[in-house]
XYZ file of N, CA and C in Angstrom:
597
model
N 15.700 -3.307 34.354
C 16.459 -4.147 35.262
C 17.559 -3.312 35.935
N 17.632 -3.382 37.288
C 18.616 -2.611 38.036
C 20.005 -3.207 37.855
N 20.982 -2.326 37.618
C 22.356 -2.793 37.450
C 23.206 -2.348 38.630
N 24.396 -2.928 38.698
C 25.326 -2.538 39.754
C 25.102 -3.309 41.034
N 25.773 -2.845 42.084
C 25.708 -3.541 43.366
C 24.359 -3.310 44.029
N 23.853 -4.310 44.732
C 22.591 -4.123 45.432
C 22.767 -3.130 46.582
N 21.705 -2.379 46.878
C 21.756 -1.404 47.961
C 21.841 -2.108 49.307
N 22.659 -1.559 50.173
C 22.773 -2.129 51.512
C 21.566 -1.705 52.339
N 21.126 -2.585 53.196
C 20.054 -2.224 54.117
C 20.614 -1.261 55.154
N 19.718 -0.554 55.842
C 20.153 0.387 56.878
C 20.958 -0.328 57.963
N 20.528 -1.534 58.321
C 21.232 -2.300 59.362
C 22.646 -2.653 58.907
N 22.785 -3.031 57.637
C 24.112 -3.370 57.099
C 25.014 -2.143 57.060
N 24.436 -0.991 56.688
C 25.211 0.257 56.660
C 25.689 0.618 58.065
N 24.785 0.496 59.028
C 25.130 0.825 60.415
C 26.223 -0.103 60.931
N 26.088 -1.389 60.637
C 27.088 -2.369 61.076
C 28.442 -2.079 60.432
N 28.411 -1.712 59.151
C 29.654 -1.411 58.437
C 30.322 -0.157 59.005
N 29.536 0.870 59.286
C 30.129 2.099 59.826
C 30.692 1.861 61.223
N 30.012 1.040 62.031
C 30.553 0.720 63.356
C 31.872 -0.046 63.213
N 31.919 -0.973 62.263
C 33.153 -1.720 61.996
C 34.282 -0.768 61.601
N 33.978 0.225 60.751
C 34.986 1.197 60.325
C 35.520 1.992 61.519
N 34.629 2.366 62.429
C 35.046 3.106 63.624
C 35.957 2.254 64.507
N 35.609 0.980 64.646
C 36.433 0.074 65.454
C 37.791 -0.164 64.799
N 37.809 -0.288 63.465
C 39.073 -0.467 62.738
C 39.965 0.761 62.905
N 39.357 1.940 62.819
C 40.118 3.178 62.989
C 40.698 3.260 64.399
N 39.918 2.841 65.383
C 40.389 2.816 66.772
C 41.585 1.890 66.902
N 41.464 0.703 66.328
C 42.562 -0.282 66.343
C 43.817 0.305 65.708
N 43.651 0.999 64.584
C 44.802 1.587 63.888
C 45.478 2.668 64.729
N 44.679 3.524 65.364
C 45.247 4.574 66.208
C 46.031 3.971 67.371
N 45.450 2.951 67.990
C 46.107 2.303 69.128
C 47.406 1.639 68.686
N 47.374 0.940 67.551
C 48.573 0.234 67.080
C 49.686 1.204 66.686
N 49.308 2.432 66.303
C 50.300 3.456 65.959
C 50.769 4.232 67.190
N 50.205 3.884 68.350
C 50.588 4.569 69.586
C 50.021 5.970 69.699
N 48.966 6.261 68.930
C 48.353 7.592 68.957
C 47.186 7.617 69.939
N 46.897 8.802 70.442
C 45.792 8.978 71.384
C 44.469 8.794 70.645
N 43.542 8.090 71.273
C 42.221 7.875 70.679
C 41.326 9.056 71.036
N 40.875 9.775 70.007
C 39.921 10.872 70.188
C 38.780 10.663 69.204
N 37.642 11.268 69.493
C 36.491 11.146 68.585
C 36.860 11.690 67.212
N 37.486 12.865 67.189
C 37.860 13.482 65.911
C 38.848 12.604 65.142
N 39.858 12.081 65.845
C 40.862 11.237 65.194
C 40.272 9.965 64.615
N 39.371 9.338 65.361
C 38.721 8.111 64.889
C 37.874 8.411 63.659
N 37.104 9.501 63.710
C 36.227 9.852 62.584
C 37.027 10.198 61.335
N 38.129 10.932 61.509
C 38.964 11.283 60.354
C 39.545 10.036 59.703
N 40.063 9.141 60.522
C 40.678 7.923 59.993
C 39.643 7.013 59.338
N 38.440 6.982 59.892
C 37.373 6.139 59.337
C 36.645 6.815 58.179
N 36.944 8.097 57.945
C 36.264 8.898 56.918
C 34.754 8.910 57.151
N 34.382 9.115 58.413
C 32.972 9.181 58.794
C 32.730 10.451 59.598
N 31.492 10.892 59.625
C 31.149 12.109 60.363
C 31.046 11.828 61.861
N 31.143 12.893 62.648
C 30.964 12.724 64.094
C 29.525 12.320 64.406
N 28.601 12.715 63.553
C 27.203 12.295 63.730
C 27.073 10.781 63.664
N 27.802 10.175 62.730
C 27.809 8.710 62.628
C 28.415 8.104 63.880
N 29.492 8.727 64.373
C 30.119 8.236 65.609
C 29.107 8.235 66.749
N 28.424 9.367 66.937
C 27.501 9.491 68.072
C 26.217 8.685 67.883
N 25.973 8.236 66.683
C 24.863 7.299 66.461
C 25.179 5.961 67.136
N 26.452 5.573 67.099
C 26.875 4.278 67.639
C 27.358 4.350 69.084
N 28.039 5.432 69.434
C 28.689 5.507 70.746
C 28.392 6.837 71.425
N 28.291 6.783 72.749
C 27.986 7.977 73.540
C 29.171 8.939 73.572
N 30.363 8.377 73.715
C 31.592 9.172 73.765
C 32.785 8.249 73.521
N 33.983 8.804 73.669
C 35.197 8.017 73.426
C 35.292 6.828 74.375
N 34.931 7.021 75.639
C 34.992 5.931 76.616
C 34.035 4.803 76.249
N 32.867 5.168 75.730
C 31.898 4.157 75.301
C 32.463 3.348 74.133
N 33.123 4.033 73.205
C 33.783 3.359 72.077
C 34.849 2.394 72.583
N 35.713 2.876 73.488
C 36.773 2.019 74.018
C 36.195 0.850 74.802
N 35.126 1.107 75.561
C 34.487 0.029 76.316
C 33.974 -1.057 75.400
N 33.319 -0.653 74.317
C 32.818 -1.629 73.349
C 33.986 -2.357 72.696
N 34.994 -1.597 72.293
C 36.153 -2.178 71.615
C 36.866 -3.190 72.499
N 37.034 -2.851 73.770
C 37.795 -3.702 74.682
C 37.038 -4.935 75.142
N 35.724 -4.888 75.118
C 34.961 -6.004 75.694
C 34.037 -6.711 74.714
N 33.378 -5.960 73.849
C 32.346 -6.549 73.000
C 32.843 -6.997 71.639
N 33.985 -6.493 71.216
C 34.468 -6.842 69.870
C 35.410 -8.035 69.894
N 35.529 -8.684 71.048
C 36.408 -9.852 71.159
C 35.790 -11.064 70.479
N 36.615 -11.949 69.946
C 36.059 -13.186 69.385
C 35.414 -14.020 70.482
N 34.244 -14.558 70.205
C 33.537 -15.372 71.195
C 34.146 -16.770 71.246
N 34.237 -17.294 72.450
C 34.776 -18.637 72.630
C 33.935 -19.376 73.656
N 33.844 -20.674 73.494
C 33.128 -21.468 74.504
C 34.021 -22.607 74.999
N 35.346 -22.452 74.801
C 36.268 -23.511 75.216
C 36.305 -23.683 76.731
N 35.772 -22.718 77.453
C 35.778 -22.785 78.916
C 34.671 -23.677 79.472
N 33.584 -23.824 78.744
C 32.378 -24.471 79.271
C 32.595 -25.925 79.673
N 33.453 -26.637 78.963
C 33.650 -28.063 79.242
C 34.761 -28.329 80.261
N 35.440 -27.278 80.705
C 36.531 -27.447 81.674
C 35.939 -27.729 83.050
N 36.395 -28.796 83.678
C 35.819 -29.251 84.954
C 36.065 -28.273 86.096
N 37.292 -27.803 86.233
C 37.635 -26.915 87.344
C 37.053 -25.517 87.111
N 36.262 -25.024 88.075
C 35.585 -23.737 87.910
C 36.566 -22.583 87.737
N 37.614 -22.541 88.546
C 38.552 -21.415 88.449
C 39.237 -21.385 87.084
N 39.558 -22.556 86.543
C 40.164 -22.631 85.212
C 39.156 -22.212 84.143
N 37.897 -22.629 84.310
C 36.846 -22.259 83.355
C 36.633 -20.746 83.347
N 36.574 -20.142 84.533
C 36.397 -18.689 84.629
C 37.605 -17.971 84.027
N 38.791 -18.471 84.313
C 40.005 -17.872 83.747
C 39.971 -17.918 82.218
N 39.593 -19.061 81.650
C 39.516 -19.188 80.187
C 38.450 -18.269 79.599
N 37.370 -18.053 80.347
C 36.319 -17.136 79.903
C 36.861 -15.708 79.806
N 37.639 -15.303 80.793
C 38.199 -13.947 80.823
C 39.486 -13.804 80.007
N 40.098 -14.909 79.616
C 41.402 -14.868 78.950
C 41.437 -13.992 77.693
N 40.461 -14.076 76.772
C 40.527 -13.198 75.594
C 40.566 -11.715 75.971
N 39.846 -11.352 77.027
C 39.842 -9.969 77.499
C 41.221 -9.581 78.038
N 41.803 -10.454 78.854
C 43.128 -10.187 79.425
C 44.198 -10.110 78.333
N 44.101 -11.001 77.343
C 45.051 -10.978 76.221
C 44.924 -9.680 75.432
N 43.681 -9.239 75.249
C 43.436 -7.977 74.546
C 44.074 -6.815 75.313
N 43.912 -6.808 76.630
C 44.482 -5.742 77.454
C 46.000 -5.713 77.338
N 46.633 -6.877 77.450
C 48.097 -6.929 77.351
C 48.568 -6.516 75.961
N 47.820 -6.908 74.951
C 48.195 -6.566 73.572
C 48.116 -5.050 73.346
N 47.081 -4.420 73.887
C 46.900 -2.982 73.696
C 47.896 -2.166 74.507
N 48.317 -2.713 75.629
C 49.335 -2.047 76.434
C 48.778 -1.148 77.520
N 49.675 -0.762 78.393
C 49.274 -0.011 79.587
C 48.795 1.400 79.282
N 49.329 2.013 78.228
C 48.907 3.374 77.885
C 47.410 3.455 77.659
N 46.895 2.547 76.851
C 45.459 2.512 76.557
C 44.672 2.135 77.801
N 45.160 1.135 78.525
C 44.416 0.638 79.682
C 44.386 1.651 80.822
N 45.460 2.397 81.008
C 45.463 3.440 82.042
C 44.440 4.518 81.715
N 44.301 4.812 80.432
C 43.321 5.813 80.005
C 41.898 5.306 80.236
N 41.690 4.019 79.989
C 40.346 3.449 80.116
C 39.974 3.195 81.573
N 40.919 2.690 82.362
C 40.658 2.354 83.767
C 40.801 3.591 84.650
N 39.837 4.498 84.522
C 39.834 5.703 85.353
C 38.499 5.797 86.083
N 38.511 6.497 87.208
C 37.303 6.618 88.022
C 36.189 7.394 87.358
N 36.511 8.201 86.357
C 35.492 9.015 85.686
C 34.892 8.321 84.464
N 35.372 7.144 84.132
C 34.912 6.441 82.935
C 33.637 5.654 83.222
N 32.503 6.195 82.774
C 31.221 5.523 82.997
C 31.080 4.266 82.153
N 31.783 4.209 81.028
C 31.711 3.026 80.164
C 32.326 1.814 80.845
N 33.265 2.042 81.754
C 33.896 0.930 82.468
C 32.864 0.171 83.282
N 32.001 0.900 83.985
C 30.969 0.217 84.776
C 29.883 -0.367 83.873
N 29.682 0.235 82.705
C 28.672 -0.299 81.774
C 29.103 -1.649 81.216
N 30.338 -1.740 80.757
C 30.807 -2.965 80.112
C 31.445 -3.957 81.077
N 31.936 -3.463 82.210
C 32.534 -4.357 83.203
C 31.885 -4.124 84.559
N 30.588 -4.160 84.567
C 29.820 -3.971 85.790
C 28.370 -4.315 85.530
N 27.494 -3.830 86.402
C 26.083 -4.145 86.235
C 25.263 -2.863 86.149
N 24.105 -2.980 85.544
C 23.160 -1.880 85.450
C 21.807 -2.390 85.910
N 21.254 -1.739 86.925
C 19.950 -2.133 87.481
C 19.916 -3.603 87.882
N 21.002 -4.067 88.482
C 21.037 -5.437 88.992
C 21.196 -6.513 87.938
N 21.597 -6.114 86.712
C 21.789 -7.095 85.637
C 23.074 -6.787 84.896
N 23.623 -7.826 84.280
C 24.774 -7.650 83.401
C 24.267 -7.483 81.974
N 25.001 -6.739 81.166
C 24.642 -6.610 79.753
C 24.816 -7.966 79.089
N 23.806 -8.363 78.341
C 23.854 -9.658 77.657
C 25.051 -9.708 76.713
N 25.759 -10.840 76.739
C 26.916 -11.019 75.867
C 28.234 -10.610 76.497
N 28.183 -9.972 77.683
C 29.428 -9.594 78.357
C 29.993 -10.802 79.088
N 31.271 -10.713 79.457
C 31.884 -11.825 80.182
C 31.209 -12.040 81.531
N 30.698 -10.969 82.144
C 30.018 -11.133 83.439
C 28.740 -11.950 83.293
N 27.970 -11.661 82.235
C 26.736 -12.419 81.995
C 27.063 -13.884 81.712
N 28.102 -14.121 80.927
C 28.510 -15.500 80.637
C 29.029 -16.191 81.888
N 29.726 -15.434 82.728
C 30.256 -15.980 83.979
C 29.106 -16.388 84.904
N 28.077 -15.545 84.988
C 26.921 -15.878 85.827
C 26.235 -17.148 85.321
N 26.108 -17.267 84.010
C 25.506 -18.462 83.417
C 26.345 -19.703 83.725
N 27.663 -19.563 83.640
C 28.576 -20.665 83.958
C 28.401 -21.104 85.412
N 28.324 -20.149 86.318
C 28.149 -20.451 87.743
C 26.808 -21.132 87.988
N 25.749 -20.637 87.339
C 24.427 -21.275 87.475
C 24.472 -22.734 87.031
N 25.144 -22.993 85.925
C 25.262 -24.374 85.428
C 26.032 -25.253 86.402
N 27.091 -24.720 86.998
C 27.873 -25.495 87.962
C 27.070 -25.759 89.236
N 26.206 -24.835 89.604
C 25.339 -25.064 90.772
C 24.377 -26.221 90.492
N 23.823 -26.237 89.281
C 22.896 -27.317 88.898
C 23.594 -28.668 88.903
N 24.885 -28.666 88.578
C 25.659 -29.913 88.555
C 26.207 -30.269 89.935
N 25.812 -29.499 90.946
C 26.194 -29.771 92.340
C 27.688 -29.594 92.601
N 28.340 -28.772 91.791
C 29.774 -28.552 91.967
C 30.067 -27.380 92.897
N 29.044 -26.553 93.139
C 29.207 -25.390 94.007
C 28.226 -25.466 95.164
N 28.540 -24.752 96.221
C 27.635 -24.685 97.365
C 26.288 -24.127 96.918
N 25.211 -24.669 97.443
C 23.859 -24.303 97.008
C 23.515 -22.846 97.293
N 24.069 -22.307 98.381
C 23.699 -20.942 98.759
C 24.479 -19.866 97.998
N 25.268 -20.262 97.021
C 26.041 -19.299 96.227
C 25.093 -18.467 95.368
N 25.222 -17.158 95.462
C 24.458 -16.230 94.626
C 25.280 -15.998 93.356
N 24.808 -16.516 92.232
C 25.599 -16.470 90.996
C 25.862 -15.041 90.533
N 24.895 -14.159 90.743
C 25.090 -12.758 90.341
C 26.181 -12.113 91.189
N 26.103 -12.303 92.494
C 27.090 -11.705 93.394
C 28.485 -12.274 93.160
N 28.556 -13.596 92.966
C 29.858 -14.222 92.733
C 30.469 -13.729 91.425
N 29.644 -13.601 90.396
C 30.135 -13.092 89.115
C 30.611 -11.645 89.259
N 29.892 -10.852 90.056
C 30.313 -9.465 90.329
C 31.656 -9.440 91.042
N 31.811 -10.328 92.040
C 33.069 -10.390 92.791
C 34.237 -10.794 91.891
N 33.978 -11.738 90.994
C 35.020 -12.168 90.047
C 35.443 -10.995 89.164
N 34.462 -10.219 88.717
C 34.759 -9.055 87.877
C 35.596 -8.032 88.646
N 35.287 -7.849 89.939
C 36.072 -6.932 90.776
C 37.518 -7.419 90.876
N 37.690 -8.721 91.019
C 39.043 -9.298 91.077
C 39.800 -9.023 89.778
N 39.140 -9.244 88.650
C 39.780 -9.008 87.349
C 40.164 -7.538 87.208
N 39.238 -6.630 87.561
C 39.539 -5.198 87.470
C 40.705 -4.832 88.387
N 40.742 -5.436 89.570
C 41.850 -5.190 90.492
C 43.178 -5.657 89.926
N 43.166 -6.820 89.286
C 44.387 -7.345 88.645
C 44.858 -6.408 87.537
N 43.900 -5.906 86.743
C 44.249 -4.989 85.648
C 44.816 -3.690 86.217
N 44.166 -3.165 87.243
C 44.624 -1.916 87.858
C 46.038 -2.077 88.419
N 46.274 -3.183 89.123
C 47.597 -3.445 89.688
C 48.647 -3.575 88.581
N 48.277 -4.260 87.500
C 49.182 -4.426 86.358
C 49.514 -3.067 85.738
N 48.510 -2.195 85.637
C 48.730 -0.856 85.075
C 49.716 -0.044 85.916
N 49.712 -0.274 87.229
C 50.609 0.462 88.127
C 52.022 -0.112 88.161
N 52.168 -1.367 87.741
C 53.468 -2.040 87.843
C 54.385 -1.667 86.682
N 55.635 -2.099 86.787
C 56.612 -1.874 85.720
C 56.702 -3.059 84.764
N 55.900 -4.094 85.007
C 55.975 -5.304 84.189
C 55.143 -5.164 82.918
N 55.717 -5.612 81.803
C 54.992 -5.575 80.532
C 53.937 -6.670 80.483
N 54.223 -7.799 81.137
C 53.268 -8.913 81.157
C 52.982 -9.274 82.612
N 52.346 -10.406 82.833
C 52.074 -10.847 84.197
C 50.624 -10.725 84.598
N 49.827 -10.053 83.787
C 48.409 -9.876 84.095
C 47.688 -11.212 84.172
N 47.906 -12.066 83.188
C 47.223 -13.366 83.144
C 47.627 -14.250 84.319
N 48.913 -14.243 84.661
C 49.424 -15.079 85.756
C 48.774 -14.678 87.077
N 48.726 -13.380 87.340
C 48.131 -12.886 88.590
C 46.645 -13.208 88.646
N 45.934 -12.987 87.548
C 44.491 -13.252 87.524
C 44.203 -14.728 87.780
N 44.962 -15.608 87.154
C 44.751 -17.048 87.328
C 45.012 -17.466 88.774
N 46.099 -16.972 89.356
C 46.457 -17.330 90.730
C 45.376 -16.877 91.725
N 44.929 -15.644 91.598
C 43.950 -15.101 92.548
C 42.589 -15.757 92.366
N 42.173 -15.985 91.123
C 40.894 -16.668 90.877
C 40.897 -18.069 91.477
N 41.995 -18.788 91.316
C 42.098 -20.157 91.848
C 41.929 -20.161 93.359
N 42.614 -19.249 94.034
C 42.527 -19.192 95.494
C 41.143 -18.738 95.957
N 40.576 -17.764 95.279
C 39.279 -17.214 95.671
C 38.146 -18.220 95.477
N 38.110 -18.877 94.327
C 36.981 -19.761 94.011
C 37.029 -21.090 94.753
N 38.162 -21.426 95.332
C 38.277 -22.688 96.083
C 37.287 -22.747 97.242
N 36.944 -21.610 97.825
C 36.040 -21.603 98.994
C 34.586 -21.880 98.621
N 34.260 -21.810 97.330
C 32.874 -22.015 96.903
C 32.591 -23.430 96.413
N 33.622 -24.253 96.354
C 33.427 -25.617 95.842
C 32.652 -26.460 96.839
N 31.819 -27.337 96.317
C 30.996 -28.219 97.156
C 31.828 -29.388 97.664
């Protein structure tokens, strides 16, 4: 009879090591330290090989951390007003950005960061499943079916435009001297922009 703890499956081991890498990233950010592959691996007590099994590079890690590791919420789906629903959908992301601060966001929001377009953009005309853009497109499709939006609205294009607005708000916030204000600006601009699409 086998004693001791049961062996973890390969999938469980992989999930655990990815969690350790994300925790190490969180710790480095909270300590105000620069996020590097070596620093994350040292703090997580994992090899760089394990890191590269999960992530392409540091930007890919940050992209996943900033967008995919957020708690999922569906509190936006039942909100009648589209601009408010879209704002609530993006709110956890905006809160995460403000919490992490401008230092991290300035590093991530750069023109050379390919992970930015991967996690906050489209690939081959599609959004990555589970991203806020994919959820936003689904939300828009549902509102079209309920006759709340103009019929000729292209849900993919509108979701892309919304993402551009959010990125613009983040970029502007990164350039400003204000510690907060990101959420206020995003809500105001989304409300004005989406008003033209209402049926």
